[in-house]
Short mmCIF file of C-alpha atoms in Angstrom, two decimals:
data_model
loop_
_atom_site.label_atom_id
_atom_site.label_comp_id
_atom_site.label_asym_id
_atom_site.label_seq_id
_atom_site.Cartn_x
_atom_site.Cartn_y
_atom_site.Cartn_z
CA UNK A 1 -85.56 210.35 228.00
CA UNK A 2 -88.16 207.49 228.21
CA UNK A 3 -86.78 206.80 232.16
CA UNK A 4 -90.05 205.94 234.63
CA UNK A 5 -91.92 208.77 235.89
CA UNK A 6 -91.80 207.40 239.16
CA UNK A 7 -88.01 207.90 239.47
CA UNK A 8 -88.04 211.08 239.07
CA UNK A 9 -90.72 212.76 241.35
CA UNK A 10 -88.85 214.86 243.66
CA UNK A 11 -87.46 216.52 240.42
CA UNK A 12 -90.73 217.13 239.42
CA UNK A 13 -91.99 218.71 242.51
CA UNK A 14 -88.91 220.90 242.76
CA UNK A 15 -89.13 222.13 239.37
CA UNK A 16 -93.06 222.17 239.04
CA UNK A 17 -92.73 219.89 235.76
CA UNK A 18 -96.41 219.19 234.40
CA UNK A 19 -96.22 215.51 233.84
CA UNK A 20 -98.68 214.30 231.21
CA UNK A 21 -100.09 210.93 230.91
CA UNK A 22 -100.27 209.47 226.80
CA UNK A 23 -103.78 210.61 225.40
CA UNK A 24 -104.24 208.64 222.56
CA UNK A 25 -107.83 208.98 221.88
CA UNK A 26 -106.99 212.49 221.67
CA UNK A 27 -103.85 212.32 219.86
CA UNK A 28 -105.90 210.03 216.88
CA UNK A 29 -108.76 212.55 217.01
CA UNK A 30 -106.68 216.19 216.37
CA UNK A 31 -104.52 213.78 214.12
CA UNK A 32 -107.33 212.64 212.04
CA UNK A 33 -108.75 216.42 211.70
CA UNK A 34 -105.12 217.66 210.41
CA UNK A 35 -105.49 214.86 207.91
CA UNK A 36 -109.10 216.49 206.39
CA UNK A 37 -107.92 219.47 206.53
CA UNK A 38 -104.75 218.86 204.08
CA UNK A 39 -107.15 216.65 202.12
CA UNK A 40 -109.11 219.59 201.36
CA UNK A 41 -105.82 221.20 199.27
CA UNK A 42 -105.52 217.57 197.34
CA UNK A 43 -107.19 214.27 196.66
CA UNK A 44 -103.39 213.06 196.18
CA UNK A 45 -102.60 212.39 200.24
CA UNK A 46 -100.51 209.64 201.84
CA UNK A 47 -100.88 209.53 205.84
CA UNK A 48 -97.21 208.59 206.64
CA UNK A 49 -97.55 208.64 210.51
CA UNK A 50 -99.81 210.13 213.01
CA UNK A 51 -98.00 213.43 212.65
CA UNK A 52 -96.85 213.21 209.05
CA UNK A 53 -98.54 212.63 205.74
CA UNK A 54 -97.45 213.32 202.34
CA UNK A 55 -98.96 215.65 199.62
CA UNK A 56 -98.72 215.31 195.59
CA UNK A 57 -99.37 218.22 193.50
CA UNK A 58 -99.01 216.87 190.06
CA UNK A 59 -99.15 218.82 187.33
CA UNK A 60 -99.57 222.30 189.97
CA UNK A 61 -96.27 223.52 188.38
CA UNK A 62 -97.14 227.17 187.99
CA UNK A 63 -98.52 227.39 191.42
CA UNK A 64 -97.12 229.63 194.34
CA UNK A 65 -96.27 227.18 196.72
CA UNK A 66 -94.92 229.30 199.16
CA UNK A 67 -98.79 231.09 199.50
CA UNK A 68 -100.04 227.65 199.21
CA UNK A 69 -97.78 226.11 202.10
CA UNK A 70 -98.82 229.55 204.13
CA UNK A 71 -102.23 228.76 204.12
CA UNK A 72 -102.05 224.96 204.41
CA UNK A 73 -100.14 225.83 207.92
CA UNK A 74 -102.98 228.59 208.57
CA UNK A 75 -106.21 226.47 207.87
CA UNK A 76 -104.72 223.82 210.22
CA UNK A 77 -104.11 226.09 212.56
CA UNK A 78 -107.38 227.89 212.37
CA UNK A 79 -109.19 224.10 212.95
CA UNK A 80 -106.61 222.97 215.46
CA UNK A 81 -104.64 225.14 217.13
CA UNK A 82 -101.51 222.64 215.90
CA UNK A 83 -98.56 224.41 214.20
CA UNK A 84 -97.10 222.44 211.29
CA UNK A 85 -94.21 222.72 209.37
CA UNK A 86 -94.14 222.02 205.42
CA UNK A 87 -91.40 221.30 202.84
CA UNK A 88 -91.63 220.96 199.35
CA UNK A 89 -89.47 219.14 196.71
CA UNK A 90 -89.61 216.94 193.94
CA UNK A 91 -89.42 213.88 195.85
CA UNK A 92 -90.61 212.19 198.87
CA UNK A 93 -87.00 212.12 200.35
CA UNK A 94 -86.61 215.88 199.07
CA UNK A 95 -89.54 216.67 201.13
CA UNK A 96 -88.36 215.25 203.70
CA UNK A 97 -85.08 217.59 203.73
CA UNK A 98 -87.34 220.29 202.99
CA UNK A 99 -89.59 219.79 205.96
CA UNK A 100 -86.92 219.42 208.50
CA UNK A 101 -85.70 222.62 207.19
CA UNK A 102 -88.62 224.83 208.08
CA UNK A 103 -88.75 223.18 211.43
CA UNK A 104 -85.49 223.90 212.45
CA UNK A 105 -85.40 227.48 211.56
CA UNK A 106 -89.15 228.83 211.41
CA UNK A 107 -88.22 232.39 211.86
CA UNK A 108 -86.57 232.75 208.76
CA UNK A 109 -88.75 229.95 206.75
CA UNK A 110 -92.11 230.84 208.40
CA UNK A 111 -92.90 227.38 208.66
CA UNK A 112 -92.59 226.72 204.74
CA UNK A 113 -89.26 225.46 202.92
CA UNK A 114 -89.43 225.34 199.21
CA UNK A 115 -86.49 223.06 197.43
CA UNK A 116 -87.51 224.67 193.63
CA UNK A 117 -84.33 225.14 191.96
CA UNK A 118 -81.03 223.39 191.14
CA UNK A 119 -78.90 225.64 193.22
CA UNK A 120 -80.80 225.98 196.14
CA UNK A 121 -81.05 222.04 196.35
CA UNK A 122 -77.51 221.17 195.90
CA UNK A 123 -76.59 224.23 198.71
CA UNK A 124 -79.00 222.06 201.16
CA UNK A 125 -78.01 219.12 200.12
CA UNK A 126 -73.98 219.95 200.75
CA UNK A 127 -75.64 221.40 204.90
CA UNK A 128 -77.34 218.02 205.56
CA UNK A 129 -76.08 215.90 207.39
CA UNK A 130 -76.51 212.13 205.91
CA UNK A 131 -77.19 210.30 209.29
CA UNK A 132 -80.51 212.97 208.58
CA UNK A 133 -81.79 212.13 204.99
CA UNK A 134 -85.17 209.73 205.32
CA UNK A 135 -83.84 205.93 205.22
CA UNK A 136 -80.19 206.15 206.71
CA UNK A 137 -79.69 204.90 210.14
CA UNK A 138 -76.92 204.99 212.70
CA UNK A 139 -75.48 201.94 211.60
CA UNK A 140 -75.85 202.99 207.37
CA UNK A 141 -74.76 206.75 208.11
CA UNK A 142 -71.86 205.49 210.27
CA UNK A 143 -70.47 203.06 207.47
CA UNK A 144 -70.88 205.86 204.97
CA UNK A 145 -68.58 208.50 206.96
CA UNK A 146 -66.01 205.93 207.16
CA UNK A 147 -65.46 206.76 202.78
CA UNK A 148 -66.23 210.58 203.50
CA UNK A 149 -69.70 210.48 203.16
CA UNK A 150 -70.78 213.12 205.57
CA UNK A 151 -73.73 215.19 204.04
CA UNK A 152 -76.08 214.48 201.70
CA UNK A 153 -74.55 215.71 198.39
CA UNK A 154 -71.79 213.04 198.76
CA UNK A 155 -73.65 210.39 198.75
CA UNK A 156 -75.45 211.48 195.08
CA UNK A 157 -71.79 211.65 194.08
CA UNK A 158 -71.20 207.90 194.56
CA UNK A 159 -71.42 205.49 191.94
CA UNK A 160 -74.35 203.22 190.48
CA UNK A 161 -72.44 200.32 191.03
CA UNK A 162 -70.37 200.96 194.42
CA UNK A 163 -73.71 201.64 195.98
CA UNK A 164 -75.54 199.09 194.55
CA UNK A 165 -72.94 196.72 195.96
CA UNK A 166 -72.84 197.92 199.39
CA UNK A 167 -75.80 199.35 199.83
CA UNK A 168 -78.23 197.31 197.80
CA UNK A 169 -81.18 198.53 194.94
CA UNK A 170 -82.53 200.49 197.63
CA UNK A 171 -80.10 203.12 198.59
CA UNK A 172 -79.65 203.39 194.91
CA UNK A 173 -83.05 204.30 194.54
CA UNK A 174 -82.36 206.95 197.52
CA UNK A 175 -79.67 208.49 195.40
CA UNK A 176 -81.73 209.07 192.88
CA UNK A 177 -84.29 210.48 194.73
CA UNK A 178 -82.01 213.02 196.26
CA UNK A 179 -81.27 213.79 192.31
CA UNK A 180 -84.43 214.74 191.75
CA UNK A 181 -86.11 211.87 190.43
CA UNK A 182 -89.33 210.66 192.14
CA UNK A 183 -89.57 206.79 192.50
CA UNK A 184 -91.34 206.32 195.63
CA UNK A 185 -94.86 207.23 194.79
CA UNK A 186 -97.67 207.80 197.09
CA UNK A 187 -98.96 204.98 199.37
CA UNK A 188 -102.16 203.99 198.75
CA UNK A 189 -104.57 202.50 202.08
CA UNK A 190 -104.29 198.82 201.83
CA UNK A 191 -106.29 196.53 204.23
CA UNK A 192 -103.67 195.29 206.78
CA UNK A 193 -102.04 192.23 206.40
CA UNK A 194 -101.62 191.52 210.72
CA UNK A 195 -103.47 192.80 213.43
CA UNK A 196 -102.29 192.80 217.31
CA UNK A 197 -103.01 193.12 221.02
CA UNK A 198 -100.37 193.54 223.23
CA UNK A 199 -99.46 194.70 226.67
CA UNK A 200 -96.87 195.11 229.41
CA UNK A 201 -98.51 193.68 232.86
CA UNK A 202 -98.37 196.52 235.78
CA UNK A 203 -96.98 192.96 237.80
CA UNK A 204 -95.64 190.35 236.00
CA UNK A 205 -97.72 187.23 236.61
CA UNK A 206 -95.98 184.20 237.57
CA UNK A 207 -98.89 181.48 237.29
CA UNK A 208 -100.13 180.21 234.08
CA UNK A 209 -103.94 180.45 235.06
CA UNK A 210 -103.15 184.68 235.06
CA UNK A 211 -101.18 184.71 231.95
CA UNK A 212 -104.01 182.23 230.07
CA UNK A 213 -106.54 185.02 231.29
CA UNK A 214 -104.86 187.47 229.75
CA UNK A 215 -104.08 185.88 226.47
CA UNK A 216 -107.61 184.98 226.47
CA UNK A 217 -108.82 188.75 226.58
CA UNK A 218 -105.77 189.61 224.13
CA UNK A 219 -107.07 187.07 221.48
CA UNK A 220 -111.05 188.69 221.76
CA UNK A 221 -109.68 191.58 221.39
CA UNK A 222 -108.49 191.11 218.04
CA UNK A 223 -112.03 189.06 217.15
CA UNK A 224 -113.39 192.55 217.87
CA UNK A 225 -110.80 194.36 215.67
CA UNK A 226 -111.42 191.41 213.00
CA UNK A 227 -115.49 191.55 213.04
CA UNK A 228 -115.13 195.62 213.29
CA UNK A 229 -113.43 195.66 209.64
CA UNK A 230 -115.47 192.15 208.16
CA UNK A 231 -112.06 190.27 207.86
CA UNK A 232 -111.19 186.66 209.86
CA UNK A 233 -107.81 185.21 210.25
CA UNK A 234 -106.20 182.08 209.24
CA UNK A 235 -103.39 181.96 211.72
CA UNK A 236 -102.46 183.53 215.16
CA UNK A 237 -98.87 184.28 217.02
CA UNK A 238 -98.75 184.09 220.22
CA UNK A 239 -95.90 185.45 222.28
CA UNK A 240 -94.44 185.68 226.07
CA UNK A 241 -91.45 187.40 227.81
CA UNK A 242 -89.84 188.35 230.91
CA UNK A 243 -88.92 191.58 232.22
CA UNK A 244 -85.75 192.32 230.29
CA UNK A 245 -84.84 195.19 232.61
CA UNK A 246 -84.63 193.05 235.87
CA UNK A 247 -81.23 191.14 235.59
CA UNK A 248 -81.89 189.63 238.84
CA UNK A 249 -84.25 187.44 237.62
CA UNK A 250 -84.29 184.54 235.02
CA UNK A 251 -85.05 185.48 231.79
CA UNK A 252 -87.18 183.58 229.01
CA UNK A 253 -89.13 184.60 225.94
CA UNK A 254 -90.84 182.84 223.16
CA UNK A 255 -93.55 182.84 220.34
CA UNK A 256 -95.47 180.16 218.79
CA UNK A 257 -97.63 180.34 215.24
CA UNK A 258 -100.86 178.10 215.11
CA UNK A 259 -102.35 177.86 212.01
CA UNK A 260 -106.43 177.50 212.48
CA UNK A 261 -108.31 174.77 210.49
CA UNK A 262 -110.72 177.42 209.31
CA UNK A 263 -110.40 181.33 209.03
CA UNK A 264 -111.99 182.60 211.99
CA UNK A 265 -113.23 186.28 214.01
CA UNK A 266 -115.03 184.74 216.54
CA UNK A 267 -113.34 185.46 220.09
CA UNK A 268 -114.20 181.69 221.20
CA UNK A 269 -112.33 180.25 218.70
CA UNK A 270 -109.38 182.61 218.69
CA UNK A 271 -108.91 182.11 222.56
CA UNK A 272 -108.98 178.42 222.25
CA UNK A 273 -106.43 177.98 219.73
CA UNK A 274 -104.26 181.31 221.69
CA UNK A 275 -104.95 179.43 224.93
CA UNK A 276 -103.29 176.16 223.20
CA UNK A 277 -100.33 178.28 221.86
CA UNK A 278 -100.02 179.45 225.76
CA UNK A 279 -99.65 175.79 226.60
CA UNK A 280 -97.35 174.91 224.18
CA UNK A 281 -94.79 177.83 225.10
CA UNK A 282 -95.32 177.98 228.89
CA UNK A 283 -92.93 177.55 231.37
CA UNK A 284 -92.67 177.44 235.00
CA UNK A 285 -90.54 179.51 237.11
CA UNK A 286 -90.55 182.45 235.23
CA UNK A 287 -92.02 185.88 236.00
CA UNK A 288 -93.65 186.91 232.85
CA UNK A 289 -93.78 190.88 232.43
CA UNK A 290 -95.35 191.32 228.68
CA UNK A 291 -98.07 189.23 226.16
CA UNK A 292 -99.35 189.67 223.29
CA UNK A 293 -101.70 187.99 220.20
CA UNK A 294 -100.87 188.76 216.92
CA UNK A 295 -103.43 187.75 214.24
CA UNK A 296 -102.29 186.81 210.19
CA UNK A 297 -103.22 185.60 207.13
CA UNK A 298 -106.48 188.13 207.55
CA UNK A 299 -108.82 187.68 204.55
CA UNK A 300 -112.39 188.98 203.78
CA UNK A 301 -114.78 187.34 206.26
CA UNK A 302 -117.12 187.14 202.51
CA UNK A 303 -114.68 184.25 201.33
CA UNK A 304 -114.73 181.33 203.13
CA UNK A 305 -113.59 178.24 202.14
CA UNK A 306 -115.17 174.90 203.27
CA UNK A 307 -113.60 172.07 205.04
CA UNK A 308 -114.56 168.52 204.88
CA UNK A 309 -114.35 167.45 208.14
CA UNK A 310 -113.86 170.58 210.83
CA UNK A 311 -115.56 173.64 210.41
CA UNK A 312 -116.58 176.67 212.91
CA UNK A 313 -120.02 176.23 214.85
CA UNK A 314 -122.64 177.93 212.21
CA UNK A 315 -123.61 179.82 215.80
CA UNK A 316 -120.76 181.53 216.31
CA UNK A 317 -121.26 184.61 213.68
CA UNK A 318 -124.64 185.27 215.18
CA UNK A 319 -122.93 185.02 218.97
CA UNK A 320 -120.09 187.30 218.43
CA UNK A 321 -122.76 189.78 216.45
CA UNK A 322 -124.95 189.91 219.61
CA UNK A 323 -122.15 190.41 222.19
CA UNK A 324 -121.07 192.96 219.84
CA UNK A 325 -124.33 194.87 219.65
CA UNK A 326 -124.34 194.66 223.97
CA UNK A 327 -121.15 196.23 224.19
CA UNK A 328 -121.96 199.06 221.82
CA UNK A 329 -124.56 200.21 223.60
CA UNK A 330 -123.93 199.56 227.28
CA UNK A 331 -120.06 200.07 227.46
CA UNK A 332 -116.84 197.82 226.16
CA UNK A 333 -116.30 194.65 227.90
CA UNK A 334 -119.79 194.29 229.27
CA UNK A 335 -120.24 190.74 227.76
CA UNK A 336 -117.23 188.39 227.78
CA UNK A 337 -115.72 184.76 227.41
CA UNK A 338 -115.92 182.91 230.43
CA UNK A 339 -112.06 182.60 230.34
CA UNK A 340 -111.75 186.30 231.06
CA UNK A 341 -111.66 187.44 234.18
CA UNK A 342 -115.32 189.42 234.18
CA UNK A 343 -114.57 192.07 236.71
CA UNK A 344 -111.14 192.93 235.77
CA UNK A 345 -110.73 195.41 232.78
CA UNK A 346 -107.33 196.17 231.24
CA UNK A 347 -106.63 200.05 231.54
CA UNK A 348 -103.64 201.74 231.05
CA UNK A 349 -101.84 204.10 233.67
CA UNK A 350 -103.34 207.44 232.83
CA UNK A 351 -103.01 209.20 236.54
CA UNK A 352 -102.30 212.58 234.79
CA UNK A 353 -104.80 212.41 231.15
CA UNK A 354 -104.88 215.90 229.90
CA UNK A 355 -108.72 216.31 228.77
CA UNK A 356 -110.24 214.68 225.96
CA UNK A 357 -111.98 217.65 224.91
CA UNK A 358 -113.06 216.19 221.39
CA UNK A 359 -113.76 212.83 221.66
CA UNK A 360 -115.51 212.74 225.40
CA UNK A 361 -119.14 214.63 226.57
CA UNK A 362 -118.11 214.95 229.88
CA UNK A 363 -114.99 216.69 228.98
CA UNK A 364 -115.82 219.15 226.19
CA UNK A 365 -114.63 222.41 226.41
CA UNK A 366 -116.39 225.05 228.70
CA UNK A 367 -116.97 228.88 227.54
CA UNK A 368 -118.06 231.25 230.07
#
């Protein structure tokens, strides 16, 4: 589990294993149909995860959910071929319990678990384990079994005030959650506060001119992500670090946060003032395996306030807006900062990429 590929080859071969290389424009595509699809049943949707988004049918008390959860799982199938499972309950957490109950046995569920009375919620709640209810980890479920908490209906049986004093407001908010009462509401899309590029080097680079290159492209990057959604930054992180795994060498690993005099997308001035965080954290001797630029403070690029004596070249919006416009229309990367290496283009190891059959023309599926 999450060893190399390349250890393990001969194994493969033996055993005619189908090794697949991470797809993601494929994985965000199928993900982002599912998505539609549920929104189609309710306006009320929180994407949770890639693979997991929560529904809210206020007010839908008379309704068969059971049907409804049997043709939710149908339609998506129908569109993409993706089996689902679905659990229903009066809270997010409850849902939660639900859901991993029709996954586990979908023979007898059918994909659908319904928790809609009092008895049939306290008999799953008394079966679940607690290191499985949404919000306890190892460490939390571990501490709990050491006072007999083992499933879920223990904990609810806890007091207000012991778990508020071990276990702080939130887990007493969990406990009420498993009791039925909803206070974690539905997530609505916020613009995000940080935005990153980050990557692990096929060979870690040992000279600084390599690593500044690579920062460089890192810190465009996120200009691109910036202009794409009309935000700019006020500060950047910048950040460095050795291969972790290779105890023969000398480790070393550190960020830095530089605050920009103005709020900024343009990749010229992000990879200056990343490329002077580089500098400041840089040391020799060290084989560096992973970098990254992480931009803050993002605001909309409409607001901008004024400084007295430094502000960004008034040239710099139209710049990035041409480049932009280039690599649109004749391919990603075609136009870059003369910092960047031109003829090198980060890719990631994709020797075995299943087909992108909905996002790529050359790859679309063929019917004969």
């Amino acid at each position: 589990m999450g060893a190399p590929a390349f250890q393990y080859r001969d194994i493969f071969e033996k055993h005619d294993i189908k090794v697949c290389s991470s797809n993601f424009t494929l994985y965000a595509d199928l993900s982002q149909r599912v998505m539609r699809v549920l929104s189609h049943f309710t306006p009320h949707l929180e994407m949770y995860s890639i693979d997991e988004a929560f529904l809210e049918f206020k007010g839908w008390d008379d309704l068969n959910f059971k049907l409804l959860g049997y043709q939710i799982r149908q339609k998506v199938k129908q569109i993409t071929q993706i089996p689902i499972s679905i659990g229903f309950g009066k809270t997010k957490t409850m849902a939660k319990i639900a859901n991993k109950k029709a996954k586990q046995d979908p023979q007898q569920t059918g994909g659908v678990s319904i928790l809609d009375s009092r008895a049939k919620t306290i008999q799953t709640l008394k079966t679940t384990p607690i290191r499985d209810v949404w919000g306890i980890g190892q460490r939390i479920a571990k501490k709990l079994h050491q006072i007999g908490v083992v499933h879920a209906f223990d904990y609810t049986q806890l007091s207000d005030d012991y778990i508020r004093k071990h276990f702080s407001v939130v887990g007493l908010r969990l406990k009420y959650e498993l009791q039925g009462t909803s206070l974690l509401k539905l997530e609505e899309i916020t613009d995000k506060k940080t935005m990153a590029t980050t990557r692990s080097f096929a060979k870690s680079l040992t000279q600084y001119a390599d690593l500044k290159e690579r920062v460089s492209t890192f810190a465009s990057s996120c200009g691109e992500k910036l202009r794409r959604q009309q935000v700019k930054c006020q500060t950047i992180m910048v950040f460095i670090h050795t291969n972790g795994h290779r105890k023969d060498l000398k480790q070393y690993s550190r960020n830095i946060v530089v605050k920009l005099p103005y709020a900024s997308s343009s990749d010229i001035t992000l990879s200056h003032y990343a490329s002077r965080g580089l500098q400041a954290i840089y040391q020799k001797g060290y084989a560096y395996k992973k970098a990254g630029v992480i931009v803050m403070d993002i605001q909309p690029e409409t607001y901008q306030q004024p400084h007295l004596f430094e502000n960004e070249h008034p040239k710099h919006q139209a710049l990035m807006k041409t480049m932009d416009a280039i690599n649109d229309r004749w391919g990603s990367k075609k136009v870059k900062l003369a910092s960047q290496y031109i003829p090198k283009t980060w890719v990631m190891r994709q020797e075995h990429l299943s087909q992108r059959y909905t996002t790529h023309w050359q790859e679309l599926l063929e019917v004969s």
